[in-house]
Coordinates of N, CA and C in Angstrom, one line a residue:
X1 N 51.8 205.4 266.6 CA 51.1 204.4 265.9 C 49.6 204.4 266.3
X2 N 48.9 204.7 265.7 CA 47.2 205.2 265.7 C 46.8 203.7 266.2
X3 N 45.7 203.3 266.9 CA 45.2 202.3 267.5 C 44.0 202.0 266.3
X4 N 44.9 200.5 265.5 CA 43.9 200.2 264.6 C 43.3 198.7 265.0
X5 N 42.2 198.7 264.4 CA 41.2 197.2 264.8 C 41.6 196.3 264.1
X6 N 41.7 195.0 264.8 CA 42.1 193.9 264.2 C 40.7 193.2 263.7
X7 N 40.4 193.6 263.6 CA 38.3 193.1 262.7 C 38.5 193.4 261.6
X8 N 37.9 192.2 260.4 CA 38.2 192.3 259.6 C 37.5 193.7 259.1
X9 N 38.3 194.4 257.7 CA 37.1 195.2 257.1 C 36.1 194.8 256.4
X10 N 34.9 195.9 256.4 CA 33.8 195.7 255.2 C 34.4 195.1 253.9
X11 N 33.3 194.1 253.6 CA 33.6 193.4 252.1 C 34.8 193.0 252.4
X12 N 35.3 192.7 253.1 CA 36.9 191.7 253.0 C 36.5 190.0 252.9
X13 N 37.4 189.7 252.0 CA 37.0 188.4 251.8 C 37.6 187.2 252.0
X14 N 38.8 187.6 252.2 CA 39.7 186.4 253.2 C 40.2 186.9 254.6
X15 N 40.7 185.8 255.3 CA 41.5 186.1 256.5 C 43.0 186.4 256.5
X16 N 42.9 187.7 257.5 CA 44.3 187.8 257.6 C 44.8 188.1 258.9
X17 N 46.6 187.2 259.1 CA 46.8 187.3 260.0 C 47.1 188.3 261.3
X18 N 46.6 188.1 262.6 CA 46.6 189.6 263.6 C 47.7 189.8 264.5
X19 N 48.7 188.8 264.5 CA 49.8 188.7 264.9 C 50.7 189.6 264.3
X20 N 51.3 190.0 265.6 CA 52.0 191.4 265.3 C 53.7 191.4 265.7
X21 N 54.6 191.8 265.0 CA 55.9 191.5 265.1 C 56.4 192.4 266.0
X22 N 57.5 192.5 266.9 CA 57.9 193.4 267.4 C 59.3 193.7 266.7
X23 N 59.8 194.8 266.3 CA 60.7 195.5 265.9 C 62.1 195.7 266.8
X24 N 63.3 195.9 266.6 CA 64.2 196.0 267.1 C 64.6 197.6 267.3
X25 N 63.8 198.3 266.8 CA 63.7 199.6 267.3 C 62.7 200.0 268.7
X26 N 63.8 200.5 269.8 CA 63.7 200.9 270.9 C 62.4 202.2 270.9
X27 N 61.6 201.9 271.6 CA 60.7 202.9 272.0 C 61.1 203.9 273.0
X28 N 61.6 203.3 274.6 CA 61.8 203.6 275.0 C 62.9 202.6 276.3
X29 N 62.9 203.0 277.0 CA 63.8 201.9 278.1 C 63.6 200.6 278.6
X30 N 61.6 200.3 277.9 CA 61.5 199.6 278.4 C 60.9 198.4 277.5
X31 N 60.9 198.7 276.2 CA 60.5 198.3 275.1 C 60.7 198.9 274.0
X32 N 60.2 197.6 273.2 CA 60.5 198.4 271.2 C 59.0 198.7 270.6
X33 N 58.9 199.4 269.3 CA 57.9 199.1 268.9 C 57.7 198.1 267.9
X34 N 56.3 198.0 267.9 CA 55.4 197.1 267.4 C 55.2 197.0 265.8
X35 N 55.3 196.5 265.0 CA 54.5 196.5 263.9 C 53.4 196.4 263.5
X36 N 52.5 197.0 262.9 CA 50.5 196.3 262.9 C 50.9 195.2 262.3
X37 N 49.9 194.3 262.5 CA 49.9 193.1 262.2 C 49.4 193.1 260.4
X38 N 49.2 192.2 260.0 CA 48.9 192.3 258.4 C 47.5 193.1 258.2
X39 N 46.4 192.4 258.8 CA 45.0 192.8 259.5 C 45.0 194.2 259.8
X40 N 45.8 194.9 260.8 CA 45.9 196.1 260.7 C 46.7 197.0 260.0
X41 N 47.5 196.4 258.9 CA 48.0 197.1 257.8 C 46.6 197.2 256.7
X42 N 45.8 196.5 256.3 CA 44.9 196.3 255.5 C 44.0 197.0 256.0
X43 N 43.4 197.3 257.1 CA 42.7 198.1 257.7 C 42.8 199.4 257.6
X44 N 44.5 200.0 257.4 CA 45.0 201.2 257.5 C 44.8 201.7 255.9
X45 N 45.3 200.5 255.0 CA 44.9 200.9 253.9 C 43.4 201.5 253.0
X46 N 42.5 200.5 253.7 CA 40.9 200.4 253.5 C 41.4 202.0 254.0
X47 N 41.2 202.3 255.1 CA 41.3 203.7 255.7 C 41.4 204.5 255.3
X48 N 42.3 204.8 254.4 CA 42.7 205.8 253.5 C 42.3 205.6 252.0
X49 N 41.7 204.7 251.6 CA 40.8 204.5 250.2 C 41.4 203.8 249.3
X50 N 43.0 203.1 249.8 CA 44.1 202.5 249.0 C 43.7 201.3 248.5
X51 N 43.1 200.8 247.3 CA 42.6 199.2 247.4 C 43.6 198.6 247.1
X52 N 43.9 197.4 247.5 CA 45.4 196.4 247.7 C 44.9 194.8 247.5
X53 N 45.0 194.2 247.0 CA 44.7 192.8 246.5 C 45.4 192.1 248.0
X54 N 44.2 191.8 248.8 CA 44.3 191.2 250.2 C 45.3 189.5 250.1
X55 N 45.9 189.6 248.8 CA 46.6 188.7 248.8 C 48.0 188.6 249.1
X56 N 47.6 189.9 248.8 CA 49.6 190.2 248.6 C 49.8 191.1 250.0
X57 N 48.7 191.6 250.9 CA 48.9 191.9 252.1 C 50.1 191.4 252.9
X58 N 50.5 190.2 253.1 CA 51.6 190.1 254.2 C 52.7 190.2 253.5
X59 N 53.0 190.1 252.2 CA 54.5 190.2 251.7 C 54.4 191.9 251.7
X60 N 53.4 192.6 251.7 CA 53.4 194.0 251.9 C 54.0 194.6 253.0
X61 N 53.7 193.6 254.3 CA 54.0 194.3 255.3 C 55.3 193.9 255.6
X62 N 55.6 192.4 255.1 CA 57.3 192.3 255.4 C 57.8 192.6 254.7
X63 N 57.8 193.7 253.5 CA 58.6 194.8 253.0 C 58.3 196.0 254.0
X64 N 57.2 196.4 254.1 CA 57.4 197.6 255.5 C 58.0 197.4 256.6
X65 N 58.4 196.3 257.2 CA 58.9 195.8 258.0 C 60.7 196.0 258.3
X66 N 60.7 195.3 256.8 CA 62.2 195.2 256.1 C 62.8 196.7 255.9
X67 N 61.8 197.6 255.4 CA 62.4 198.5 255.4 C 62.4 199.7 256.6
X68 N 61.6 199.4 257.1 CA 62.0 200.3 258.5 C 63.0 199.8 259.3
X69 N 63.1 198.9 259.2 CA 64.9 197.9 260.1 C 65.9 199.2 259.4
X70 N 65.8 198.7 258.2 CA 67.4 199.6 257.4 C 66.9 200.7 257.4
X71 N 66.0 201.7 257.3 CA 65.8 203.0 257.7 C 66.2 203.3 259.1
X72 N 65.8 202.3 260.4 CA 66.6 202.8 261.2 C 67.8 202.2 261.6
X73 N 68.5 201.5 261.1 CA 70.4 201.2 260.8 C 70.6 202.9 260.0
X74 N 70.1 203.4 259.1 CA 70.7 204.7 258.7 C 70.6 205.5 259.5
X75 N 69.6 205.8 260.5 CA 69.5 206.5 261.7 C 70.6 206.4 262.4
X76 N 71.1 205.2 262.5 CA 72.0 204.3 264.2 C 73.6 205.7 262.9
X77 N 73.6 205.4 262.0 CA 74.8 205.9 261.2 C 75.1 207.5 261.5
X78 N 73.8 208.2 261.1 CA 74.2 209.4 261.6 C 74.3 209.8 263.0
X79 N 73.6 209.1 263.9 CA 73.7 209.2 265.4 C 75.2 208.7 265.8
X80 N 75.7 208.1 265.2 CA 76.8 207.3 265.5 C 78.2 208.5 265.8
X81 N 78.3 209.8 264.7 CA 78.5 210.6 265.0 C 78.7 211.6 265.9
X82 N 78.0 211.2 266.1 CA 77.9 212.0 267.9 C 77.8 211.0 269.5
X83 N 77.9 209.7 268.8 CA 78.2 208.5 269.9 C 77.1 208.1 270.3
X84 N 75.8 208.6 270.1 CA 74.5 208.1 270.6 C 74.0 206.4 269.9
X85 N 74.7 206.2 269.0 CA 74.3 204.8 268.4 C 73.0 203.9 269.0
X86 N 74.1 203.8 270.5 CA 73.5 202.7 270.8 C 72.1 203.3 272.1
X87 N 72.1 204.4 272.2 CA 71.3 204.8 273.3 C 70.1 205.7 272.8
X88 N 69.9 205.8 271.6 CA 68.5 206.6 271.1 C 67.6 205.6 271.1
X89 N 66.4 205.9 270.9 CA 64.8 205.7 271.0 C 64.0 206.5 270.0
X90 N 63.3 205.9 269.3 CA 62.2 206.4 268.3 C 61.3 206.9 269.2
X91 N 61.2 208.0 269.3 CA 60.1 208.9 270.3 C 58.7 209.0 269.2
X92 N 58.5 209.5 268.5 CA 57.4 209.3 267.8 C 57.8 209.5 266.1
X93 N 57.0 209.1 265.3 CA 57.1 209.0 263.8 C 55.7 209.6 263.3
X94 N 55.5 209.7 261.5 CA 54.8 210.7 261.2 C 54.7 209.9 259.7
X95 N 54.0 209.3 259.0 CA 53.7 209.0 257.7 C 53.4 210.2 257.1
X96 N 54.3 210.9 255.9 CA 53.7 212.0 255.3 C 53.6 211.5 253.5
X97 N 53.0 210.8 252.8 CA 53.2 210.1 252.1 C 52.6 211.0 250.6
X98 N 52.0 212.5 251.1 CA 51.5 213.0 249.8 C 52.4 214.4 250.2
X99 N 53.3 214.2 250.8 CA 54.3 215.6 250.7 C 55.6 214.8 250.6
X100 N 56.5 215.5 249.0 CA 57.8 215.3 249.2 C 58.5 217.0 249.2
X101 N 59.2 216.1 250.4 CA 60.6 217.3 250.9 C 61.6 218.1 249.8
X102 N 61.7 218.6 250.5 CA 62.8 219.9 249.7 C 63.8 219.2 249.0
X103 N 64.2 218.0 249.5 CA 65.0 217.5 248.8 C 65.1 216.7 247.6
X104 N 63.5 216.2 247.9 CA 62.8 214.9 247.0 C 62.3 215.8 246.0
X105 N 61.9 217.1 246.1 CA 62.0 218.4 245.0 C 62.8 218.4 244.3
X106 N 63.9 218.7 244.7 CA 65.1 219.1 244.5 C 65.4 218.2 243.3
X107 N 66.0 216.9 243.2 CA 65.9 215.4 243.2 C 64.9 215.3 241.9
X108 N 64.1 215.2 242.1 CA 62.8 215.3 240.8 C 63.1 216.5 239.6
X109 N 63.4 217.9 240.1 CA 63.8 219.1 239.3 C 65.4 218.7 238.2
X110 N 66.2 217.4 239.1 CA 67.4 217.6 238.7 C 67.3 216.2 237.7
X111 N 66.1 215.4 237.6 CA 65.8 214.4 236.8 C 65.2 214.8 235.7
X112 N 64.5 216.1 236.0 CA 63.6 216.4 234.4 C 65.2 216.8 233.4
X113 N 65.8 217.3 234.3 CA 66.8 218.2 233.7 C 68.4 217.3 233.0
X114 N 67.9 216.3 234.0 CA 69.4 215.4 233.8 C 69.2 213.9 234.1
X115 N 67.8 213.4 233.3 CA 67.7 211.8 233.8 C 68.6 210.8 233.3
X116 N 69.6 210.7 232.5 CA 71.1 210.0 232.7 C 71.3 209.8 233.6
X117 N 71.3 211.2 235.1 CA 71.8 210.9 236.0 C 71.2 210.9 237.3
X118 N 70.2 211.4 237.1 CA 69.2 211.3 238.3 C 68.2 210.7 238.2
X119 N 66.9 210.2 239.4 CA 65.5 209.2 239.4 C 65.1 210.2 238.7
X120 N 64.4 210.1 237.8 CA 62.9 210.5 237.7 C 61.7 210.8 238.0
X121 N 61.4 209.6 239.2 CA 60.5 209.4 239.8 C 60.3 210.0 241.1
X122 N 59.1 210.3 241.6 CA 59.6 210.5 242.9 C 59.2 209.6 244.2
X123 N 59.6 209.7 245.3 CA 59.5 208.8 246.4 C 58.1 208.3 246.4
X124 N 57.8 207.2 246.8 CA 56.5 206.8 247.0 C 56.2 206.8 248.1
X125 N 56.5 207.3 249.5 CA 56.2 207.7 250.6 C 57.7 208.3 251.1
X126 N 57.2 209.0 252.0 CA 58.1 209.9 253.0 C 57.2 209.7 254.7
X127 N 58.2 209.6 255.8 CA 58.3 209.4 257.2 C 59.2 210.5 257.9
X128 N 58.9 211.2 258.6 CA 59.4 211.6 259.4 C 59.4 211.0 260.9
X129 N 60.8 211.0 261.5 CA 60.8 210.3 262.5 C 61.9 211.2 264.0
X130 N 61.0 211.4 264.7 CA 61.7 211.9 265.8 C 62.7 211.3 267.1
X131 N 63.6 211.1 266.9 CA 64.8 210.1 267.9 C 65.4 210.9 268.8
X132 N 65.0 210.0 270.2 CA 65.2 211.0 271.5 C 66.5 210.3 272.0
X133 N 67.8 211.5 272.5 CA 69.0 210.9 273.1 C 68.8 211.0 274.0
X134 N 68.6 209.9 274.9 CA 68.3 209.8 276.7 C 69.2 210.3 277.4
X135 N 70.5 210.6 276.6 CA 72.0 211.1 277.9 C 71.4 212.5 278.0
X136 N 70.7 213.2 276.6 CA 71.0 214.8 277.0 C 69.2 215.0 277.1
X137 N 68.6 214.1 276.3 CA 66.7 214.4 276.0 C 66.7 215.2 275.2
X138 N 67.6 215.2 274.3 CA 67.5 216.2 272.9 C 66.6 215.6 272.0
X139 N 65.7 216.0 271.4 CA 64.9 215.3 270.0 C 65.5 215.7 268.8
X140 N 65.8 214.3 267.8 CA 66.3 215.5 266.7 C 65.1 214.9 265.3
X141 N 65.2 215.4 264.6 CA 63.9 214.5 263.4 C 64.5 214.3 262.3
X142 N 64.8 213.2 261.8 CA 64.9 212.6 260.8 C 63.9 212.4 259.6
X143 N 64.0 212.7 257.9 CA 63.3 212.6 257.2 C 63.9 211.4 256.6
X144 N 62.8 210.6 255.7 CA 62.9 209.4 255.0 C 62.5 209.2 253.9
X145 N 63.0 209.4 252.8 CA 62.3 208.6 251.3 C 62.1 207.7 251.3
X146 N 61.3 207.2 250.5 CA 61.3 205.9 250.3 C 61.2 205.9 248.7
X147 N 62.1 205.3 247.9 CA 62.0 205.1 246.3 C 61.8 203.3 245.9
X148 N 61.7 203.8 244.8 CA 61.0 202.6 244.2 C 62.5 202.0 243.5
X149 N 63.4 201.1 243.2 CA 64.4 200.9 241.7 C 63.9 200.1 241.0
X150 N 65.1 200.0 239.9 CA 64.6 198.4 238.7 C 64.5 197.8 239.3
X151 N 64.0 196.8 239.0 CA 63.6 195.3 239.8 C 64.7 194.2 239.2
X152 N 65.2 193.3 240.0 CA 66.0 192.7 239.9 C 65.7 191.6 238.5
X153 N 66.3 191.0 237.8 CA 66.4 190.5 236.7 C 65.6 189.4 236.8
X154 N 64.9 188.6 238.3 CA 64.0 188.0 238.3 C 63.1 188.5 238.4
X155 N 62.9 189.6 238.9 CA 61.5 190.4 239.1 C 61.2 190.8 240.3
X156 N 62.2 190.6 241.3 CA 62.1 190.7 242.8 C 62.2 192.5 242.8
X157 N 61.2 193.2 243.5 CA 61.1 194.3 243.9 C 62.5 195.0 244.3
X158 N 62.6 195.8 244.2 CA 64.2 196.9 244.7 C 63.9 198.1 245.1
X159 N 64.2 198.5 246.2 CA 64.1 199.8 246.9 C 65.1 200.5 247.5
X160 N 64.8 201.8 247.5 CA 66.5 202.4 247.9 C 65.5 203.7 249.2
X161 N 66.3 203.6 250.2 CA 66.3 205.0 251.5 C 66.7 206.1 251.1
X162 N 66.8 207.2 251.3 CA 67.1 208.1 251.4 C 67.0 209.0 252.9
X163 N 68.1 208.2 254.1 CA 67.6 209.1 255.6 C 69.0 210.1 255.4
X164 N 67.9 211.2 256.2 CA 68.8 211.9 256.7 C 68.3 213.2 257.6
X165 N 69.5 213.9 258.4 CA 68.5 214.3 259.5 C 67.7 215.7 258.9
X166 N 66.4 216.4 259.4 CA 66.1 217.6 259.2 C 66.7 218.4 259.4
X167 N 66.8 219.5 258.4 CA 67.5 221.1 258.6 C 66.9 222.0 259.2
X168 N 66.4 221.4 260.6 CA 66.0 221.9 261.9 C 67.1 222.4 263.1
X169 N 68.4 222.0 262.7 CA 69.3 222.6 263.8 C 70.9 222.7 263.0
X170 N 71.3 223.6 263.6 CA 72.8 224.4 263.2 C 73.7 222.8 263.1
X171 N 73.5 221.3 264.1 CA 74.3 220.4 264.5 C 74.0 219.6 262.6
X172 N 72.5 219.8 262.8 CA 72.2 218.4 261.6 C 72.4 219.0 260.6
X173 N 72.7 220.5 260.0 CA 73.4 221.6 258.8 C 74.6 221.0 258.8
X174 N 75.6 220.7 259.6 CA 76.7 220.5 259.4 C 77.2 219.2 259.5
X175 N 76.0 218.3 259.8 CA 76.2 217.0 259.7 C 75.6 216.7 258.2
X176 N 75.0 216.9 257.4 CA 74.7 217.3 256.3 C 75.9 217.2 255.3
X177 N 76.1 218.7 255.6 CA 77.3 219.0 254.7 C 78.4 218.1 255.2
X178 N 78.7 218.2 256.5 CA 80.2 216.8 256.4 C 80.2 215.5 255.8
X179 N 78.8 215.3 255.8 CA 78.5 213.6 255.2 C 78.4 213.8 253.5
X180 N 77.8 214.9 252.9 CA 78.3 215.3 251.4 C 79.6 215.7 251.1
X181 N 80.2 216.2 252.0 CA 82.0 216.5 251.7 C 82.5 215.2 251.6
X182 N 81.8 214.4 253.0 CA 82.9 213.0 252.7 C 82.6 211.9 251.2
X183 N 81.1 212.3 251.0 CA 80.6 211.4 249.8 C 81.5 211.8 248.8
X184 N 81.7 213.2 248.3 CA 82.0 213.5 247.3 C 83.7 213.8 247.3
X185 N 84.6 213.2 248.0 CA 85.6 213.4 247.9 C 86.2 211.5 248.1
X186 N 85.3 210.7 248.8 CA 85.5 209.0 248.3 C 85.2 209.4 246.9
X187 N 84.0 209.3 246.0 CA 84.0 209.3 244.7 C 85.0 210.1 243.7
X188 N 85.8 211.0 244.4 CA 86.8 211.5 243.8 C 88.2 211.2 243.7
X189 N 87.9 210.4 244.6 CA 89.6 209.4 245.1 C 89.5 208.0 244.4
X190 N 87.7 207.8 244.3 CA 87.8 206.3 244.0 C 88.3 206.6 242.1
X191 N 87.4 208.1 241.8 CA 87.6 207.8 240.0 C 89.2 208.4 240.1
X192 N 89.7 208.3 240.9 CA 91.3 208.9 240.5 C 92.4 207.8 240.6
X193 N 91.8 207.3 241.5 CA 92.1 205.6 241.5 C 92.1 205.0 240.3
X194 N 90.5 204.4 239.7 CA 90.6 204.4 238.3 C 91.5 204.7 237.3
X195 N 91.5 205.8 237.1 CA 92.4 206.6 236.0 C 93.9 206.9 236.3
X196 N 94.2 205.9 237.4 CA 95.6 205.9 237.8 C 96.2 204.5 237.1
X197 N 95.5 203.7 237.1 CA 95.2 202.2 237.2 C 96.2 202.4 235.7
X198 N 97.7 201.7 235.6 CA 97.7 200.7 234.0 C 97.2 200.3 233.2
X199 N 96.9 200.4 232.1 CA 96.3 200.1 231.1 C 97.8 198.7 230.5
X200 N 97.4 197.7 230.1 CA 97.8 196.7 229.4 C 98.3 197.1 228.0
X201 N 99.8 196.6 227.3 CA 100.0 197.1 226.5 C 99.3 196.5 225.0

């Protein structure tokens, strides 16, 4: 997390709050991290040339907020596999927000081709996140989409994750594929279920 100033920026025209949340994600043994505060979300954005109506700043950040919790419960899922659940740590992370992954490729290529069934769209930011297991000090890196959905029928924003780990090692290849074997064989049990089901005379 880059050390950003809680001063307001140039030409800012209201106040925003500098109070900063702490996260339930472990840093290390002796703490978690931090969230920037609204102030330094707004700051970060000015930073990068993003203009953002300073009003809607803090429901911005408690959707970043919201969604890095459930991006790392997906983490806690795949680590769970190997028993680390409860003993990893976010060692460092990586905002990559103007590169999508081979998969978010992939994904985009299979919507031009088949949008019935796939987004369209693509991610509106991607994270890469590096999680250290303290029993062995292995690092492994995790990649993150982040998509946009419909918006709920009142209008309330909808977003969907995409974690999973990088195809940086022979362990996260085959945690990969065992987590697409088990997807695609529930969805095959569940439509067979279906079409097992009585029909009414």
């Amino acid at each position: 997390m880059p050390k950003l100033s809680q001063a307001p920026a140039p030409h800012q025209g209201m106040s925003l709050p500098t109070t900063r949340t702490e996260s339930s994600i472990p840093r290390d043994d002796s703490g978690r991290w931090e969230y920037p505060s609204p102030q330094q979300f707004y700051n970060a954005l000015v930073r990068k040339g993003w203009e953002t109506p300073e009003e809607h700043i803090e429901t911005m950040v408690e959707i970043h907020n919201f969604l890095n919790e459930e991006a790392w419960e997906e983490v806690k899922k795949w680590e769970q596999r190997h028993g680390q659940a409860d003993e990893i740590h976010l060692a460092k992370f990586k905002g990559r927000p103007g590169e999508m992954s081979p998969k978010a490729r992939l994904l985009l290529f299979a919507g031009w081709l088949f949008p019935s069934r796939f987004n369209t769209e693509p991610p509106f930011d991607r994270h890469d996140w590096v999680v250290r297991r303290p029993g062995t000090g292995e690092e492994v890196r995790y990649v993150i989409d982040y998509y946009s959905a419909p918006p709920e029928p009142d209008g309330s924003p909808v977003f969907s994750l995409d974690v999973r780990p990088a195809l940086d090692s022979f362990e996260s290849v085959t945690d990969r594929i065992s987590v697409a074997t088990e997807e695609v064989w529930s969805s095959f049990r569940k439509d067979q279920g279906s079409s097992g089901k009585e029909r009414p005379a």
